[in-house]
PDB file of C-alpha atoms in Angstrom:
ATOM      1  CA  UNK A 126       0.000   0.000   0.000  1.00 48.00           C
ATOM      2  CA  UNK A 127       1.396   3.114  -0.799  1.00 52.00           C
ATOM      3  CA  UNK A 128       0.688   4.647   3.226  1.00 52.00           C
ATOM      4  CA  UNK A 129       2.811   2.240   4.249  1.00 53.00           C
ATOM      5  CA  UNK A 130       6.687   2.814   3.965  1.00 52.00           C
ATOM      6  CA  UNK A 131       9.543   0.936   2.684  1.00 54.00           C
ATOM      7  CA  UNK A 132      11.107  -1.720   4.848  1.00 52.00           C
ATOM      8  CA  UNK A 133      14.879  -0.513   5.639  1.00 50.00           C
ATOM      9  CA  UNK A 134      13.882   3.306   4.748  1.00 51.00           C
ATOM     10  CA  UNK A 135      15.124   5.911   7.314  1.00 55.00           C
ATOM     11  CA  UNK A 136      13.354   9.637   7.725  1.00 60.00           C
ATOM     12  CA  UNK A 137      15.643  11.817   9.050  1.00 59.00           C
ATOM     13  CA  UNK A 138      13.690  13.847  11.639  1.00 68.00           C
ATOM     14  CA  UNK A 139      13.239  17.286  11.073  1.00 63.00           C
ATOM     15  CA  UNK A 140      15.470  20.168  12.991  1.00 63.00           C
ATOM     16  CA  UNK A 141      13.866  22.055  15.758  1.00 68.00           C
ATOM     17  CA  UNK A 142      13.528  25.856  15.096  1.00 66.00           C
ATOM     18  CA  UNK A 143      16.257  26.133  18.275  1.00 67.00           C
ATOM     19  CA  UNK A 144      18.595  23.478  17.029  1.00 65.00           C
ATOM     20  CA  UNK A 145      18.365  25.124  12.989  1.00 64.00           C
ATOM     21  CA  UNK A 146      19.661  29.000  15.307  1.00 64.00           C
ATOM     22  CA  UNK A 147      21.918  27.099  17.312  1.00 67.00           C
ATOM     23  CA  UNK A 148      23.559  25.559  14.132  1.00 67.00           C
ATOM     24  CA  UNK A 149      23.548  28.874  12.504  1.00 66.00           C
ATOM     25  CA  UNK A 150      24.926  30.099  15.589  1.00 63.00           C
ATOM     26  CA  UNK A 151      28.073  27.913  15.581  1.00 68.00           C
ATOM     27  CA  UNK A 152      28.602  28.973  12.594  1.00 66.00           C
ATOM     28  CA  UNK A 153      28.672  32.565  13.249  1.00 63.00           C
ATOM     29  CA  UNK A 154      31.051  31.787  16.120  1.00 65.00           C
ATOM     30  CA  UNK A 155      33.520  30.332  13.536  1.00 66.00           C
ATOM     31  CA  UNK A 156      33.878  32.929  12.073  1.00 65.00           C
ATOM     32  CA  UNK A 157      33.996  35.458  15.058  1.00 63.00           C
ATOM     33  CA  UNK A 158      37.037  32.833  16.180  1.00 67.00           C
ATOM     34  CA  UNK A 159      38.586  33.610  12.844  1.00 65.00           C
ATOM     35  CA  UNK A 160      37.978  37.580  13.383  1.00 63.00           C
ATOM     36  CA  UNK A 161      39.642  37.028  16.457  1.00 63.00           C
ATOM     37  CA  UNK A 162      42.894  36.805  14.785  1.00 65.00           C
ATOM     38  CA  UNK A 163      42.776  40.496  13.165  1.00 62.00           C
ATOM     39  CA  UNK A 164      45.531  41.895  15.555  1.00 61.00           C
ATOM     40  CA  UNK A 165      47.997  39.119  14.435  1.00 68.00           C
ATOM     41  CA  UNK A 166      46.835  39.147  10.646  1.00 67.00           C
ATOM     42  CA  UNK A 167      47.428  42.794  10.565  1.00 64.00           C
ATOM     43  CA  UNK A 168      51.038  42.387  11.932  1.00 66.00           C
ATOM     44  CA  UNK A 169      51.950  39.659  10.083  1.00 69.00           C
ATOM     45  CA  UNK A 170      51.237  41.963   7.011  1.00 64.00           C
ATOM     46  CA  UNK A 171      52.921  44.788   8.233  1.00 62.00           C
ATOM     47  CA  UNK A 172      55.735  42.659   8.878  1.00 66.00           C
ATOM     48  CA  UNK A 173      55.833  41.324   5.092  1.00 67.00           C
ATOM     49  CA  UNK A 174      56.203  44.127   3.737  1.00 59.00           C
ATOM     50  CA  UNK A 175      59.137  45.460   6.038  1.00 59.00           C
ATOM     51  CA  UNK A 176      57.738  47.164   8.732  1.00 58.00           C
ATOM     52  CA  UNK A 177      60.325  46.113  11.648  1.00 59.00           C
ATOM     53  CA  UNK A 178      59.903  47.340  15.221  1.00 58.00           C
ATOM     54  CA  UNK A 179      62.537  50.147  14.356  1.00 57.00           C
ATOM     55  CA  UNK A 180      60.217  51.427  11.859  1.00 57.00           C
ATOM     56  CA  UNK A 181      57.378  50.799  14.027  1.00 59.00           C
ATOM     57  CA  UNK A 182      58.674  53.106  16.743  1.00 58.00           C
ATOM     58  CA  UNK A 183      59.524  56.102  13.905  1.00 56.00           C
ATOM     59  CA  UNK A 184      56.531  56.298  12.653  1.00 56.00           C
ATOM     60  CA  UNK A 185      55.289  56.458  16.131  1.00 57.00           C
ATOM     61  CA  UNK A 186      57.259  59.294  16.979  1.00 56.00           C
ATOM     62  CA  UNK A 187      56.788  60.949  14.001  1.00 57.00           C
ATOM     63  CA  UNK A 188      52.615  60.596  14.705  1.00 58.00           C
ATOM     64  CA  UNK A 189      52.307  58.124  11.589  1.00 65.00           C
ATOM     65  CA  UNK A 190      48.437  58.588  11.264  1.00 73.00           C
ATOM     66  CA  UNK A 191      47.702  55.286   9.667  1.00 74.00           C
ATOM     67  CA  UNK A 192      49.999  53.078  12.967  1.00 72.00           C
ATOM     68  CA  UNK A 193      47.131  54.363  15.052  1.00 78.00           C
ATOM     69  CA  UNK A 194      44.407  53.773  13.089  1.00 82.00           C
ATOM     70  CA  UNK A 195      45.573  50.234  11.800  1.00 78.00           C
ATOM     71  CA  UNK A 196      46.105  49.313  15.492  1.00 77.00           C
ATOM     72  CA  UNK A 197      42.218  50.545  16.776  1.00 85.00           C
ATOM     73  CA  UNK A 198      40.696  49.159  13.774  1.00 84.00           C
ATOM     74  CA  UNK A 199      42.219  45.988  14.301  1.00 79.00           C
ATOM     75  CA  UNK A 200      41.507  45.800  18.551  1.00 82.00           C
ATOM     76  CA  UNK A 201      37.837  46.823  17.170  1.00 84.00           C
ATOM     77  CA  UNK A 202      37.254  43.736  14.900  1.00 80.00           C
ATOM     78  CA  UNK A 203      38.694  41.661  17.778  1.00 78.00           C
ATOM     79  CA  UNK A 204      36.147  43.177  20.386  1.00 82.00           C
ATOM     80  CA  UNK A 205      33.333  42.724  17.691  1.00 80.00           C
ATOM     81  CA  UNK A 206      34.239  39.012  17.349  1.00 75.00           C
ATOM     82  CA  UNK A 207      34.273  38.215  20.977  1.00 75.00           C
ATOM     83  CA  UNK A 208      30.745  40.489  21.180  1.00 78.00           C
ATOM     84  CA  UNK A 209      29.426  37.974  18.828  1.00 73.00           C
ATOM     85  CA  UNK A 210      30.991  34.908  20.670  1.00 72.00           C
ATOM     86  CA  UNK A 211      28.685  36.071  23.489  1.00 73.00           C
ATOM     87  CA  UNK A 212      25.462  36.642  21.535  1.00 73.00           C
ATOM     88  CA  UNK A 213      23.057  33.891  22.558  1.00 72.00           C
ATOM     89  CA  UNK A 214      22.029  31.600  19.811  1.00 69.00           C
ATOM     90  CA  UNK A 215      18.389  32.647  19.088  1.00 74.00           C
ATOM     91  CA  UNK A 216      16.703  34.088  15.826  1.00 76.00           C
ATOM     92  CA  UNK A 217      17.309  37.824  17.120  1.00 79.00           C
ATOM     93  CA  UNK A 218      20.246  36.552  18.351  1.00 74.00           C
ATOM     94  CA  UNK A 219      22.099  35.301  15.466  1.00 74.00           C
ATOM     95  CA  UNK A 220      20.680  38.734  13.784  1.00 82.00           C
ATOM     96  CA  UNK A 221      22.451  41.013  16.317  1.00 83.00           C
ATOM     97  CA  UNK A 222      25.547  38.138  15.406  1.00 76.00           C
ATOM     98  CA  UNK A 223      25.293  38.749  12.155  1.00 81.00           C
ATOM     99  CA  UNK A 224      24.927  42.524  12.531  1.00 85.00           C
ATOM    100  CA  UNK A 225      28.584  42.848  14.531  1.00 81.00           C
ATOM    101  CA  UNK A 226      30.084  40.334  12.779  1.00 79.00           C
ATOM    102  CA  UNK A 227      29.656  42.571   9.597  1.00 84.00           C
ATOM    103  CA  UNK A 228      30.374  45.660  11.505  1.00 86.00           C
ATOM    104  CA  UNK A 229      34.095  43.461  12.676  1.00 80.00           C
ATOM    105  CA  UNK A 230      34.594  42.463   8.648  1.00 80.00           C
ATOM    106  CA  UNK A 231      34.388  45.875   7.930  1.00 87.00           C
ATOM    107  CA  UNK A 232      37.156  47.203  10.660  1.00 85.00           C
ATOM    108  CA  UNK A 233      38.866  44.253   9.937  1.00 80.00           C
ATOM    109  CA  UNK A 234      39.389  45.212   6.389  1.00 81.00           C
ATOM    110  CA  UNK A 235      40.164  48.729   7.184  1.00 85.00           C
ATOM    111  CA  UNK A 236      42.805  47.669   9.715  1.00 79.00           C
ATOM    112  CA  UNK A 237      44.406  45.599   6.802  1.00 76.00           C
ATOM    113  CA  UNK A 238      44.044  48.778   4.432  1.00 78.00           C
ATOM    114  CA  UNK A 239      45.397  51.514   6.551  1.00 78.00           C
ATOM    115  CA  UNK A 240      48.547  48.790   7.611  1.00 71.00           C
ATOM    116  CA  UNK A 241      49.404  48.587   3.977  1.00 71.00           C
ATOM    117  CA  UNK A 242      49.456  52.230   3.567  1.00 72.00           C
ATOM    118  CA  UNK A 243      51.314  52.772   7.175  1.00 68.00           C
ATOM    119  CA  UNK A 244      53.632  50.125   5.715  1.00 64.00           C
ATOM    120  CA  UNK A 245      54.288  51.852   2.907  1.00 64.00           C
ATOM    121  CA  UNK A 246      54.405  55.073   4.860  1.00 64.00           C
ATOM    122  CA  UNK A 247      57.037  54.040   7.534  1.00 60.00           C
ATOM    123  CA  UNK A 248      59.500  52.153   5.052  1.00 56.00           C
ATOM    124  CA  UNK A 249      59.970  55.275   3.143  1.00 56.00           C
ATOM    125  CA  UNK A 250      62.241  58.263   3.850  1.00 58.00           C
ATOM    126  CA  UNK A 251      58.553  61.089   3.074  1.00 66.00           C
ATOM    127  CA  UNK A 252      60.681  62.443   0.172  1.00 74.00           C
ATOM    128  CA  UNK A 253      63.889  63.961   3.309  1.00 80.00           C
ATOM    129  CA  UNK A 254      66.971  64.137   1.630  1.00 88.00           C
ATOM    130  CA  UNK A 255      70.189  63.466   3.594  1.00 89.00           C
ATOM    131  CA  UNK A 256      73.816  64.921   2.876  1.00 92.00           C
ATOM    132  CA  UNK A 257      76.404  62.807   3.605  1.00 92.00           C
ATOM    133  CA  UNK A 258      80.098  62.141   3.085  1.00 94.00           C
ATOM    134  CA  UNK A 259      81.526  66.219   2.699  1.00 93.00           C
ATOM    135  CA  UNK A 260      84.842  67.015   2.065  1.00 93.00           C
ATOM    136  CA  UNK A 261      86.712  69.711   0.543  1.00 92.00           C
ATOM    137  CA  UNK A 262      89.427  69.819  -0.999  1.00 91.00           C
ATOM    138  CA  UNK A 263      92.076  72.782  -1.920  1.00 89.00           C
ATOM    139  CA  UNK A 264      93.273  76.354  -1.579  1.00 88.00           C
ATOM    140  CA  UNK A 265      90.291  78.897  -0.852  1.00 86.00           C
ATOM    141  CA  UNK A 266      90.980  79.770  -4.153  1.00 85.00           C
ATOM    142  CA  UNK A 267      90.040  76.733  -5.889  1.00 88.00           C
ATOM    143  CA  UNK A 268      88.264  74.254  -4.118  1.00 90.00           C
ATOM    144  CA  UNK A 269      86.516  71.481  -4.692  1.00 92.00           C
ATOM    145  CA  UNK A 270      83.130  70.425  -2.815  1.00 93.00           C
ATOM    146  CA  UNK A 271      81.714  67.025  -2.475  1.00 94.00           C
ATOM    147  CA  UNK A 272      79.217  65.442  -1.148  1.00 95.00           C
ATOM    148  CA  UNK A 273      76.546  63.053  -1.398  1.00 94.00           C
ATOM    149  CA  UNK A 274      72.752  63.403  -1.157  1.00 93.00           C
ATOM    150  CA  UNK A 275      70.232  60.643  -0.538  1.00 91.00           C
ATOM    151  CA  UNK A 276      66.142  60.891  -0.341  1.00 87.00           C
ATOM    152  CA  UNK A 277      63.590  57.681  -0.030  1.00 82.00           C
ATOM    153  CA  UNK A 278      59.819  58.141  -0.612  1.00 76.00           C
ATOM    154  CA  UNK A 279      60.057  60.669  -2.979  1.00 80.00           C
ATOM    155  CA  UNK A 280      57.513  61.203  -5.602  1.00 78.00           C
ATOM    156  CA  UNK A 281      58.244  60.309  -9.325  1.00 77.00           C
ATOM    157  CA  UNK A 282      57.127  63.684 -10.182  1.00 80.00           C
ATOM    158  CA  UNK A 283      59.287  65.612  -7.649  1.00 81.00           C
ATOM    159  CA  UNK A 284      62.683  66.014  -7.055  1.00 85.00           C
ATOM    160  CA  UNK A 285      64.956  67.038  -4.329  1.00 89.00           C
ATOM    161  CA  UNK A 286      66.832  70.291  -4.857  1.00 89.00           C
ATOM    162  CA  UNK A 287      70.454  70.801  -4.185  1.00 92.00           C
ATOM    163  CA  UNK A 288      71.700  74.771  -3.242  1.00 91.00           C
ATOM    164  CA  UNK A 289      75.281  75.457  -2.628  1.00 92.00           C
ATOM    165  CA  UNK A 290      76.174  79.182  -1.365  1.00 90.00           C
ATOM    166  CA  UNK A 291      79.061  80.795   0.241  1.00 90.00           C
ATOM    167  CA  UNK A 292      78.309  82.730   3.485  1.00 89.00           C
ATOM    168  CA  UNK A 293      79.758  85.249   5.898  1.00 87.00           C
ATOM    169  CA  UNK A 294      80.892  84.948   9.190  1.00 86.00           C
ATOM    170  CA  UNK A 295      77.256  84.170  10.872  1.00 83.00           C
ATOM    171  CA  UNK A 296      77.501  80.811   7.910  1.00 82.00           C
ATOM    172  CA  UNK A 297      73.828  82.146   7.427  1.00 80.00           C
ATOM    173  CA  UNK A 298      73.920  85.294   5.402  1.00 81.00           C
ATOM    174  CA  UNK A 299      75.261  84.234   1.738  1.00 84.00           C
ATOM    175  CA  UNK A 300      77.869  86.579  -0.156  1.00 84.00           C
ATOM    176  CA  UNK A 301      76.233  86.964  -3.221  1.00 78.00           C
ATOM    177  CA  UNK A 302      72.497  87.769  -1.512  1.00 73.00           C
ATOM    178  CA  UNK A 303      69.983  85.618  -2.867  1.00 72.00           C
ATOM    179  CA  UNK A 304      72.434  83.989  -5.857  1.00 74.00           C
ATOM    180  CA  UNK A 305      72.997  80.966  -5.303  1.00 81.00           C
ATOM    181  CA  UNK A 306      76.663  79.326  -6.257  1.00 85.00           C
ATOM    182  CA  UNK A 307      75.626  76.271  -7.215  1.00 89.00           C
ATOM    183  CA  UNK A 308      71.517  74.646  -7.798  1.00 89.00           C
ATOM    184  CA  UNK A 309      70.489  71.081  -9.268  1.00 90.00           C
ATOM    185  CA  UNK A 310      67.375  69.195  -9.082  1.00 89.00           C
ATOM    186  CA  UNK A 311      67.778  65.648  -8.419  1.00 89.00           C
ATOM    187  CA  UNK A 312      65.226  63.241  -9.986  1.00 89.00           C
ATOM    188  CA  UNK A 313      64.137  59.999  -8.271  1.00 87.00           C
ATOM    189  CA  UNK A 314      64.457  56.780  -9.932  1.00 86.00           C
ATOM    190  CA  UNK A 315      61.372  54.318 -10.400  1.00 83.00           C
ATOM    191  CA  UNK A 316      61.637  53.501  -6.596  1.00 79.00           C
ATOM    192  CA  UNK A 317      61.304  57.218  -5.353  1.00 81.00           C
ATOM    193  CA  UNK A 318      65.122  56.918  -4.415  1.00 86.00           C
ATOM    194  CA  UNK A 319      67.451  59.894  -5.193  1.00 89.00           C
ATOM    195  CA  UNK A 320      71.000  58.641  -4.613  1.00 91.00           C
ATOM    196  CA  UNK A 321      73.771  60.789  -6.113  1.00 91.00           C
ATOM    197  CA  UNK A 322      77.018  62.262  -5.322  1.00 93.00           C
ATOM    198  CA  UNK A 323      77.872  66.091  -6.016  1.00 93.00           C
ATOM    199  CA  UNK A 324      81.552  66.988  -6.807  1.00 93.00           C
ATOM    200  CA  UNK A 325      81.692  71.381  -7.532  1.00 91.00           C
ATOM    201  CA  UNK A 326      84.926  73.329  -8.066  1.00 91.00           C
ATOM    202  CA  UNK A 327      84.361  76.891  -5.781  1.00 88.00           C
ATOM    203  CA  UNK A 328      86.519  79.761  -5.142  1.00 86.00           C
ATOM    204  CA  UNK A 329      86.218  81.857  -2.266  1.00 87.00           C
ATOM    205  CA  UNK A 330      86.142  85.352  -1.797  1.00 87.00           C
ATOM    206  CA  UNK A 331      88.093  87.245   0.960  1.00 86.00           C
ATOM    207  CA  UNK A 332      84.566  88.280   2.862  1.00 87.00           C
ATOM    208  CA  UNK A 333      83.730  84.429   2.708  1.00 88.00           C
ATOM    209  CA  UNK A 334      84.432  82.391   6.343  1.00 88.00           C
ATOM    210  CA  UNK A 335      82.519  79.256   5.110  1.00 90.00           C
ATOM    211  CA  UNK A 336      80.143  76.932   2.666  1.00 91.00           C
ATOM    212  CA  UNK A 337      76.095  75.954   3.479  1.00 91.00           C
ATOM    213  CA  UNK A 338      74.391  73.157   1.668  1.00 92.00           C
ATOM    214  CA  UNK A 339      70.922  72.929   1.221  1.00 90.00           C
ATOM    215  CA  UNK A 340      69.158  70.221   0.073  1.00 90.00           C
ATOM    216  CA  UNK A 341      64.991  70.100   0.312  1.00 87.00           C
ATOM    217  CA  UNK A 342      61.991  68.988  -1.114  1.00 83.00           C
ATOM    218  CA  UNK A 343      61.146  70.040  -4.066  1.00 73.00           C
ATOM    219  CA  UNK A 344      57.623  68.883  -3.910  1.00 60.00           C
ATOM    220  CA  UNK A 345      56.740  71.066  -1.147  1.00 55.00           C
ATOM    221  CA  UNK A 346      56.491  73.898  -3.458  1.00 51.00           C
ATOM    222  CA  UNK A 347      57.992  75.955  -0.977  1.00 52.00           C
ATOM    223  CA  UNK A 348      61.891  76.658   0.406  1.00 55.00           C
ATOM    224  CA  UNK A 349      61.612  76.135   4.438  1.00 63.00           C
ATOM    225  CA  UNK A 350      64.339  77.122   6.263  1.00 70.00           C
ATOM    226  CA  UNK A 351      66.814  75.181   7.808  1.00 74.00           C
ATOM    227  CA  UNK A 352      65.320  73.830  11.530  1.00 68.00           C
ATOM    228  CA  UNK A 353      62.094  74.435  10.365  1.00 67.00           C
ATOM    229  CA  UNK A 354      59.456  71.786  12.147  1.00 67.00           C
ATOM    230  CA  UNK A 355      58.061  70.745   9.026  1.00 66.00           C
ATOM    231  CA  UNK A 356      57.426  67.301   8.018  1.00 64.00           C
ATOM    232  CA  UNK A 357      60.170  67.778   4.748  1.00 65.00           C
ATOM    233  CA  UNK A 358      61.777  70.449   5.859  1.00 72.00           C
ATOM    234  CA  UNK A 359      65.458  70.423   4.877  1.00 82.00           C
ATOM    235  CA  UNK A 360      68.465  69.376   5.168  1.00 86.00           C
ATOM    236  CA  UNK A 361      71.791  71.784   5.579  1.00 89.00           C
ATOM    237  CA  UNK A 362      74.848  71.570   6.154  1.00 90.00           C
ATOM    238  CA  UNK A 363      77.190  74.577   7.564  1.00 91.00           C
ATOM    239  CA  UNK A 364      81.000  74.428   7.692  1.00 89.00           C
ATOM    240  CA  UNK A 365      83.560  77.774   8.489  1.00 90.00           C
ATOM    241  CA  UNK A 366      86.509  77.492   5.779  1.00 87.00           C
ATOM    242  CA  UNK A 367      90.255  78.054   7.459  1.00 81.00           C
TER     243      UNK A 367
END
Protein backbone atom coordinates (compact mmCIF):
# COMPACT_ATOMS: atom_id res chain seq x y z
CA UNK A 1 0.00 0.00 0.00
CA UNK A 2 1.40 3.11 -0.80
CA UNK A 3 0.69 4.65 3.23
CA UNK A 4 2.81 2.24 4.25
CA UNK A 5 6.69 2.81 3.97
CA UNK A 6 9.54 0.94 2.68
CA UNK A 7 11.11 -1.72 4.85
CA UNK A 8 14.88 -0.51 5.64
CA UNK A 9 13.88 3.31 4.75
CA UNK A 10 15.12 5.91 7.31
CA UNK A 11 13.35 9.64 7.73
CA UNK A 12 15.64 11.82 9.05
CA UNK A 13 13.69 13.85 11.64
CA UNK A 14 13.24 17.29 11.07
CA UNK A 15 15.47 20.17 12.99
CA UNK A 16 13.87 22.06 15.76
CA UNK A 17 13.53 25.86 15.10
CA UNK A 18 16.26 26.13 18.28
CA UNK A 19 18.59 23.48 17.03
CA UNK A 20 18.36 25.12 12.99
CA UNK A 21 19.66 29.00 15.31
CA UNK A 22 21.92 27.10 17.31
CA UNK A 23 23.56 25.56 14.13
CA UNK A 24 23.55 28.87 12.50
CA UNK A 25 24.93 30.10 15.59
CA UNK A 26 28.07 27.91 15.58
CA UNK A 27 28.60 28.97 12.59
CA UNK A 28 28.67 32.56 13.25
CA UNK A 29 31.05 31.79 16.12
CA UNK A 30 33.52 30.33 13.54
CA UNK A 31 33.88 32.93 12.07
CA UNK A 32 34.00 35.46 15.06
CA UNK A 33 37.04 32.83 16.18
CA UNK A 34 38.59 33.61 12.84
CA UNK A 35 37.98 37.58 13.38
CA UNK A 36 39.64 37.03 16.46
CA UNK A 37 42.89 36.81 14.78
CA UNK A 38 42.78 40.50 13.17
CA UNK A 39 45.53 41.90 15.56
CA UNK A 40 48.00 39.12 14.44
CA UNK A 41 46.84 39.15 10.65
CA UNK A 42 47.43 42.79 10.56
CA UNK A 43 51.04 42.39 11.93
CA UNK A 44 51.95 39.66 10.08
CA UNK A 45 51.24 41.96 7.01
CA UNK A 46 52.92 44.79 8.23
CA UNK A 47 55.73 42.66 8.88
CA UNK A 48 55.83 41.32 5.09
CA UNK A 49 56.20 44.13 3.74
CA UNK A 50 59.14 45.46 6.04
CA UNK A 51 57.74 47.16 8.73
CA UNK A 52 60.32 46.11 11.65
CA UNK A 53 59.90 47.34 15.22
CA UNK A 54 62.54 50.15 14.36
CA UNK A 55 60.22 51.43 11.86
CA UNK A 56 57.38 50.80 14.03
CA UNK A 57 58.67 53.11 16.74
CA UNK A 58 59.52 56.10 13.91
CA UNK A 59 56.53 56.30 12.65
CA UNK A 60 55.29 56.46 16.13
CA UNK A 61 57.26 59.29 16.98
CA UNK A 62 56.79 60.95 14.00
CA UNK A 63 52.62 60.60 14.71
CA UNK A 64 52.31 58.12 11.59
CA UNK A 65 48.44 58.59 11.26
CA UNK A 66 47.70 55.29 9.67
CA UNK A 67 50.00 53.08 12.97
CA UNK A 68 47.13 54.36 15.05
CA UNK A 69 44.41 53.77 13.09
CA UNK A 70 45.57 50.23 11.80
CA UNK A 71 46.11 49.31 15.49
CA UNK A 72 42.22 50.55 16.78
CA UNK A 73 40.70 49.16 13.77
CA UNK A 74 42.22 45.99 14.30
CA UNK A 75 41.51 45.80 18.55
CA UNK A 76 37.84 46.82 17.17
CA UNK A 77 37.25 43.74 14.90
CA UNK A 78 38.69 41.66 17.78
CA UNK A 79 36.15 43.18 20.39
CA UNK A 80 33.33 42.72 17.69
CA UNK A 81 34.24 39.01 17.35
CA UNK A 82 34.27 38.21 20.98
CA UNK A 83 30.74 40.49 21.18
CA UNK A 84 29.43 37.97 18.83
CA UNK A 85 30.99 34.91 20.67
CA UNK A 86 28.69 36.07 23.49
CA UNK A 87 25.46 36.64 21.53
CA UNK A 88 23.06 33.89 22.56
CA UNK A 89 22.03 31.60 19.81
CA UNK A 90 18.39 32.65 19.09
CA UNK A 91 16.70 34.09 15.83
CA UNK A 92 17.31 37.82 17.12
CA UNK A 93 20.25 36.55 18.35
CA UNK A 94 22.10 35.30 15.47
CA UNK A 95 20.68 38.73 13.78
CA UNK A 96 22.45 41.01 16.32
CA UNK A 97 25.55 38.14 15.41
CA UNK A 98 25.29 38.75 12.16
CA UNK A 99 24.93 42.52 12.53
CA UNK A 100 28.58 42.85 14.53
CA UNK A 101 30.08 40.33 12.78
CA UNK A 102 29.66 42.57 9.60
CA UNK A 103 30.37 45.66 11.51
CA UNK A 104 34.09 43.46 12.68
CA UNK A 105 34.59 42.46 8.65
CA UNK A 106 34.39 45.88 7.93
CA UNK A 107 37.16 47.20 10.66
CA UNK A 108 38.87 44.25 9.94
CA UNK A 109 39.39 45.21 6.39
CA UNK A 110 40.16 48.73 7.18
CA UNK A 111 42.80 47.67 9.72
CA UNK A 112 44.41 45.60 6.80
CA UNK A 113 44.04 48.78 4.43
CA UNK A 114 45.40 51.51 6.55
CA UNK A 115 48.55 48.79 7.61
CA UNK A 116 49.40 48.59 3.98
CA UNK A 117 49.46 52.23 3.57
CA UNK A 118 51.31 52.77 7.18
CA UNK A 119 53.63 50.12 5.71
CA UNK A 120 54.29 51.85 2.91
CA UNK A 121 54.41 55.07 4.86
CA UNK A 122 57.04 54.04 7.53
CA UNK A 123 59.50 52.15 5.05
CA UNK A 124 59.97 55.28 3.14
CA UNK A 125 62.24 58.26 3.85
CA UNK A 126 58.55 61.09 3.07
CA UNK A 127 60.68 62.44 0.17
CA UNK A 128 63.89 63.96 3.31
CA UNK A 129 66.97 64.14 1.63
CA UNK A 130 70.19 63.47 3.59
CA UNK A 131 73.82 64.92 2.88
CA UNK A 132 76.40 62.81 3.61
CA UNK A 133 80.10 62.14 3.09
CA UNK A 134 81.53 66.22 2.70
CA UNK A 135 84.84 67.01 2.07
CA UNK A 136 86.71 69.71 0.54
CA UNK A 137 89.43 69.82 -1.00
CA UNK A 138 92.08 72.78 -1.92
CA UNK A 139 93.27 76.35 -1.58
CA UNK A 140 90.29 78.90 -0.85
CA UNK A 141 90.98 79.77 -4.15
CA UNK A 142 90.04 76.73 -5.89
CA UNK A 143 88.26 74.25 -4.12
CA UNK A 144 86.52 71.48 -4.69
CA UNK A 145 83.13 70.43 -2.81
CA UNK A 146 81.71 67.02 -2.48
CA UNK A 147 79.22 65.44 -1.15
CA UNK A 148 76.55 63.05 -1.40
CA UNK A 149 72.75 63.40 -1.16
CA UNK A 150 70.23 60.64 -0.54
CA UNK A 151 66.14 60.89 -0.34
CA UNK A 152 63.59 57.68 -0.03
CA UNK A 153 59.82 58.14 -0.61
CA UNK A 154 60.06 60.67 -2.98
CA UNK A 155 57.51 61.20 -5.60
CA UNK A 156 58.24 60.31 -9.33
CA UNK A 157 57.13 63.68 -10.18
CA UNK A 158 59.29 65.61 -7.65
CA UNK A 159 62.68 66.01 -7.05
CA UNK A 160 64.96 67.04 -4.33
CA UNK A 161 66.83 70.29 -4.86
CA UNK A 162 70.45 70.80 -4.18
CA UNK A 163 71.70 74.77 -3.24
CA UNK A 164 75.28 75.46 -2.63
CA UNK A 165 76.17 79.18 -1.36
CA UNK A 166 79.06 80.80 0.24
CA UNK A 167 78.31 82.73 3.48
CA UNK A 168 79.76 85.25 5.90
CA UNK A 169 80.89 84.95 9.19
CA UNK A 170 77.26 84.17 10.87
CA UNK A 171 77.50 80.81 7.91
CA UNK A 172 73.83 82.15 7.43
CA UNK A 173 73.92 85.29 5.40
CA UNK A 174 75.26 84.23 1.74
CA UNK A 175 77.87 86.58 -0.16
CA UNK A 176 76.23 86.96 -3.22
CA UNK A 177 72.50 87.77 -1.51
CA UNK A 178 69.98 85.62 -2.87
CA UNK A 179 72.43 83.99 -5.86
CA UNK A 180 73.00 80.97 -5.30
CA UNK A 181 76.66 79.33 -6.26
CA UNK A 182 75.63 76.27 -7.21
CA UNK A 183 71.52 74.65 -7.80
CA UNK A 184 70.49 71.08 -9.27
CA UNK A 185 67.37 69.20 -9.08
CA UNK A 186 67.78 65.65 -8.42
CA UNK A 187 65.23 63.24 -9.99
CA UNK A 188 64.14 60.00 -8.27
CA UNK A 189 64.46 56.78 -9.93
CA UNK A 190 61.37 54.32 -10.40
CA UNK A 191 61.64 53.50 -6.60
CA UNK A 192 61.30 57.22 -5.35
CA UNK A 193 65.12 56.92 -4.42
CA UNK A 194 67.45 59.89 -5.19
CA UNK A 195 71.00 58.64 -4.61
CA UNK A 196 73.77 60.79 -6.11
CA UNK A 197 77.02 62.26 -5.32
CA UNK A 198 77.87 66.09 -6.02
CA UNK A 199 81.55 66.99 -6.81
CA UNK A 200 81.69 71.38 -7.53
CA UNK A 201 84.93 73.33 -8.07
CA UNK A 202 84.36 76.89 -5.78
CA UNK A 203 86.52 79.76 -5.14
CA UNK A 204 86.22 81.86 -2.27
CA UNK A 205 86.14 85.35 -1.80
CA UNK A 206 88.09 87.25 0.96
CA UNK A 207 84.57 88.28 2.86
CA UNK A 208 83.73 84.43 2.71
CA UNK A 209 84.43 82.39 6.34
CA UNK A 210 82.52 79.26 5.11
CA UNK A 211 80.14 76.93 2.67
CA UNK A 212 76.10 75.95 3.48
CA UNK A 213 74.39 73.16 1.67
CA UNK A 214 70.92 72.93 1.22
CA UNK A 215 69.16 70.22 0.07
CA UNK A 216 64.99 70.10 0.31
CA UNK A 217 61.99 68.99 -1.11
CA UNK A 218 61.15 70.04 -4.07
CA UNK A 219 57.62 68.88 -3.91
CA UNK A 220 56.74 71.07 -1.15
CA UNK A 221 56.49 73.90 -3.46
CA UNK A 222 57.99 75.96 -0.98
CA UNK A 223 61.89 76.66 0.41
CA UNK A 224 61.61 76.13 4.44
CA UNK A 225 64.34 77.12 6.26
CA UNK A 226 66.81 75.18 7.81
CA UNK A 227 65.32 73.83 11.53
CA UNK A 228 62.09 74.44 10.36
CA UNK A 229 59.46 71.79 12.15
CA UNK A 230 58.06 70.75 9.03
CA UNK A 231 57.43 67.30 8.02
CA UNK A 232 60.17 67.78 4.75
CA UNK A 233 61.78 70.45 5.86
CA UNK A 234 65.46 70.42 4.88
CA UNK A 235 68.46 69.38 5.17
CA UNK A 236 71.79 71.78 5.58
CA UNK A 237 74.85 71.57 6.15
CA UNK A 238 77.19 74.58 7.56
CA UNK A 239 81.00 74.43 7.69
CA UNK A 240 83.56 77.77 8.49
CA UNK A 241 86.51 77.49 5.78
CA UNK A 242 90.26 78.05 7.46
Amino acid sequence: MSGVPKTGSKQEPVPTPEEIQARIGKRLDDVAKILAGALVAVAGIMTTLGLSSDIVFVALNNESWPIYVASLCAILAIVCSIVALLVHPTRRGNLWETVVLILGVIFYMVALSVAVIGAAKAAGGNGRPTITNIKVDGPRSNLKVSFDVHADGVETWAGIEVFVTVVKTDLDESVHGSVDDYSSELRPNDKGVVEQRVSIPMSLPPQAAGISIMALNAGDGTQDRCGSRTQRGPTCARFRIP
